Amino acid sequence: MQPVMLADAAQADDLDPLRHLRERFVLPDGVIYLDGNSLGALPVGVAEAVDDAVRRQWGTDLVRSWTSAGWWEAPLRIGDRIASLVGAHPGSVVVSDSTSVDLFKLVVAGVRLSRARPGPRRTVIVVDDATFPTDRYIVDEAARLLGMQVRAAAPDDASSLDDQVALAVFCHVDFRTGVLYDLPAVTRALHEVGALALWDVCHSAGAVPIGLASAGVDLAVGCSYKYLNGGPGAPAWAYVAPALQGGIDSPLPGWNSHREPFGMQQVFAPVDGIGRLRTGTPPMLSMIALEAALAAFDGVRIEDVRRRSLELTALMIDAVDEYLADVVEVVTPRDPAGRGSQVSLRHPEAYPIVQALIERGVVGDFRAPDIIRLGLAPLYVSRQDVVLAVQALATVIGSEEFRAPRFSARATVT
Ligand SMILES: *Cc1c(COP(=O)(O)O)cnc(C)c1O
């Protein structure tokens, strides 16, 4: 293997066709930001869009902005923009609520869809056994309400699938390890046993081509504040395959999903289409921030984003092999087809190491119990960042500076 050199990284950065995308972000000097998979960086233009939303749309135009500024349609309009990044058809994505809440709606709606099909009633929901905990809590609670059993299994464990399964809730990328599952193959396996596929694509949307429509995915949820850079607490989004939308029976209907929202009727009648998954009034300031943020993807093909992401993760793994072999374990798969856009490293002292790294201006995060998680957001992380970050990590560990007591005090957010 060639030694991993900063100069080579700089040269490769200069030749990268996506290098200009970094200028679409406001990034502080002196910081290497490797946590875009937790909170994406601030895109240029968002602050101005929010300022306009507050001062003009809210301050001056007041309630008229629901019409004049297109507030009412924003969940579907922004949904279409996200659809183009996740391989979905227009009209199949709606922006609303949080991932947790959208997941609840889709788990219940998915089980109801399954029950509406001919054949014996299916009694099992399969859930990813390493899923982000909120997904598990939501699935358990939905199952309790619906009288279903929960079976925990990895997405690639075909032995978990049989004709009892109504629905499986799987994560496209494992948030801890960075493992990327074969979404089309797993979806096919689910369909072969007559089950519906509900994918959580929080850690792939905006970094990995997903192809929701081409893979025949039934239902999906995703985050907007990770690789989509929508800002802290940006509303999440939900996908329903067009053919299933007519059968969607949401457990959280609201006046925003009523056929005649201003008819003010006591009886609920759902609107047609993906808007059926709306509930109440959306957080407009966050919606507007998200819409402005998505401009960072204008003219960008997600396949090119993926290519760059794979180059960055490969470079990071090479650099770790060079500077930190036998010191940390590379948890993320070395096979490019099997990894998302992060590199996870295992070390028993991961927590203080991450804190020491942050003090040096390299911002990654820690995931219990022992993972150093470095997210490589392909729009704004460079190869130079990758090499400098691994060098800093080698210094932090080699010098044992992470052993200073201040790095071991646990913060609320890790
Ligand atoms: C980030 C993430 C969430 C976050 O859920 P919120 O309701 O937005 O807090 C849920 N699931 C997965 C897999 C995630 O990665």
PDB file of C-alpha atoms and ligand atoms in Angstrom, residues 37-38 97-103 131-135 171 173 175 200-203 221-226 233-234 236 373, ligand 1:
ATOM      1  CA  ASN A  37     -24.356  11.954  10.118  1.00  0.00           C
ATOM      2  CA  SER A  38     -25.667  13.323  13.418  1.00  0.00           C
ATOM      3  CA  ASP A  97     -43.128  15.376  12.346  1.00  0.00           C
ATOM      4  CA  SER A  98     -40.061  13.447  13.557  1.00  0.00           C
ATOM      5  CA  THR A  99     -38.649  10.116  12.419  1.00  0.00           C
ATOM      6  CA  SER A 100     -40.025   8.489  15.562  1.00  0.00           C
ATOM      7  CA  VAL A 101     -43.560   9.767  14.954  1.00  0.00           C
ATOM      8  CA  ASP A 102     -43.523   8.986  11.226  1.00  0.00           C
ATOM      9  CA  LEU A 103     -42.285   5.506  12.035  1.00  0.00           C
ATOM     10  CA  THR A 131     -31.703  -0.642  15.271  1.00  0.00           C
ATOM     11  CA  PHE A 132     -31.504   2.864  16.629  1.00  0.00           C
ATOM     12  CA  PRO A 133     -33.324   2.491  19.970  1.00  0.00           C
ATOM     13  CA  THR A 134     -36.190   4.865  19.170  1.00  0.00           C
ATOM     14  CA  ASP A 135     -37.204   2.556  16.306  1.00  0.00           C
ATOM     15  CA  CYS A 171     -32.264   0.182   8.839  1.00  0.00           C
ATOM     16  CA  VAL A 173     -27.240   1.658   7.340  1.00  0.00           C
ATOM     17  CA  PHE A 175     -25.900   3.777  12.839  1.00  0.00           C
ATOM     18  CA  ASP A 200     -35.438   3.464   7.924  1.00  0.00           C
ATOM     19  CA  VAL A 201     -32.981   5.348   5.732  1.00  0.00           C
ATOM     20  CA  CYS A 202     -31.878   7.992   8.262  1.00  0.00           C
ATOM     21  CA  HIS A 203     -28.216   7.137   7.722  1.00  0.00           C
ATOM     22  CA  VAL A 221     -38.863   6.951   6.842  1.00  0.00           C
ATOM     23  CA  GLY A 222     -35.843   9.211   6.937  1.00  0.00           C
ATOM     24  CA  CYS A 223     -34.272  12.027   8.843  1.00  0.00           C
ATOM     25  CA  SER A 224     -33.651  15.470   7.373  1.00  0.00           C
ATOM     26  CA  TYR A 225     -31.004  16.773   9.777  1.00  0.00           C
ATOM     27  CA  LYS A 226     -28.236  14.242   9.021  1.00  0.00           C
ATOM     28  CA  GLY A 233     -34.854  19.167  14.723  1.00  0.00           C
ATOM     29  CA  ALA A 234     -35.643  19.417  11.007  1.00  0.00           C
ATOM     30  CA  ALA A 236     -38.542  13.986   9.081  1.00  0.00           C
ATOM     31  CA  ARG A 373     -17.809   7.228  14.920  1.00  0.00           C
TER      32      ARG A 373
HETATM   33  C1  LIG B   1     -31.281   9.636  13.704  1.00  0.00           C
HETATM   34  C2  LIG B   1     -32.191   8.470  13.745  1.00  0.00           C
HETATM   35  C3  LIG B   1     -33.473   8.576  14.301  1.00  0.00           C
HETATM   36  C4  LIG B   1     -33.912   9.862  14.942  1.00  0.00           C
HETATM   37  O1  LIG B   1     -35.251   9.892  15.283  1.00  0.00           O
HETATM   38  P1  LIG B   1     -35.887  11.280  15.702  1.00  0.00           P
HETATM   39  O2  LIG B   1     -37.308  10.967  15.938  1.00  0.00           O
HETATM   40  O3  LIG B   1     -35.638  12.241  14.588  1.00  0.00           O
HETATM   41  O4  LIG B   1     -35.186  11.758  16.931  1.00  0.00           O
HETATM   42  C5  LIG B   1     -34.287   7.458  14.266  1.00  0.00           C
HETATM   43  N1  LIG B   1     -33.871   6.301  13.707  1.00  0.00           N
HETATM   44  C6  LIG B   1     -32.643   6.178  13.168  1.00  0.00           C
HETATM   45  C7  LIG B   1     -32.212   4.887  12.542  1.00  0.00           C
HETATM   46  C8  LIG B   1     -31.771   7.255  13.180  1.00  0.00           C
HETATM   47  O5  LIG B   1     -30.555   7.128  12.652  1.00  0.00           O
END
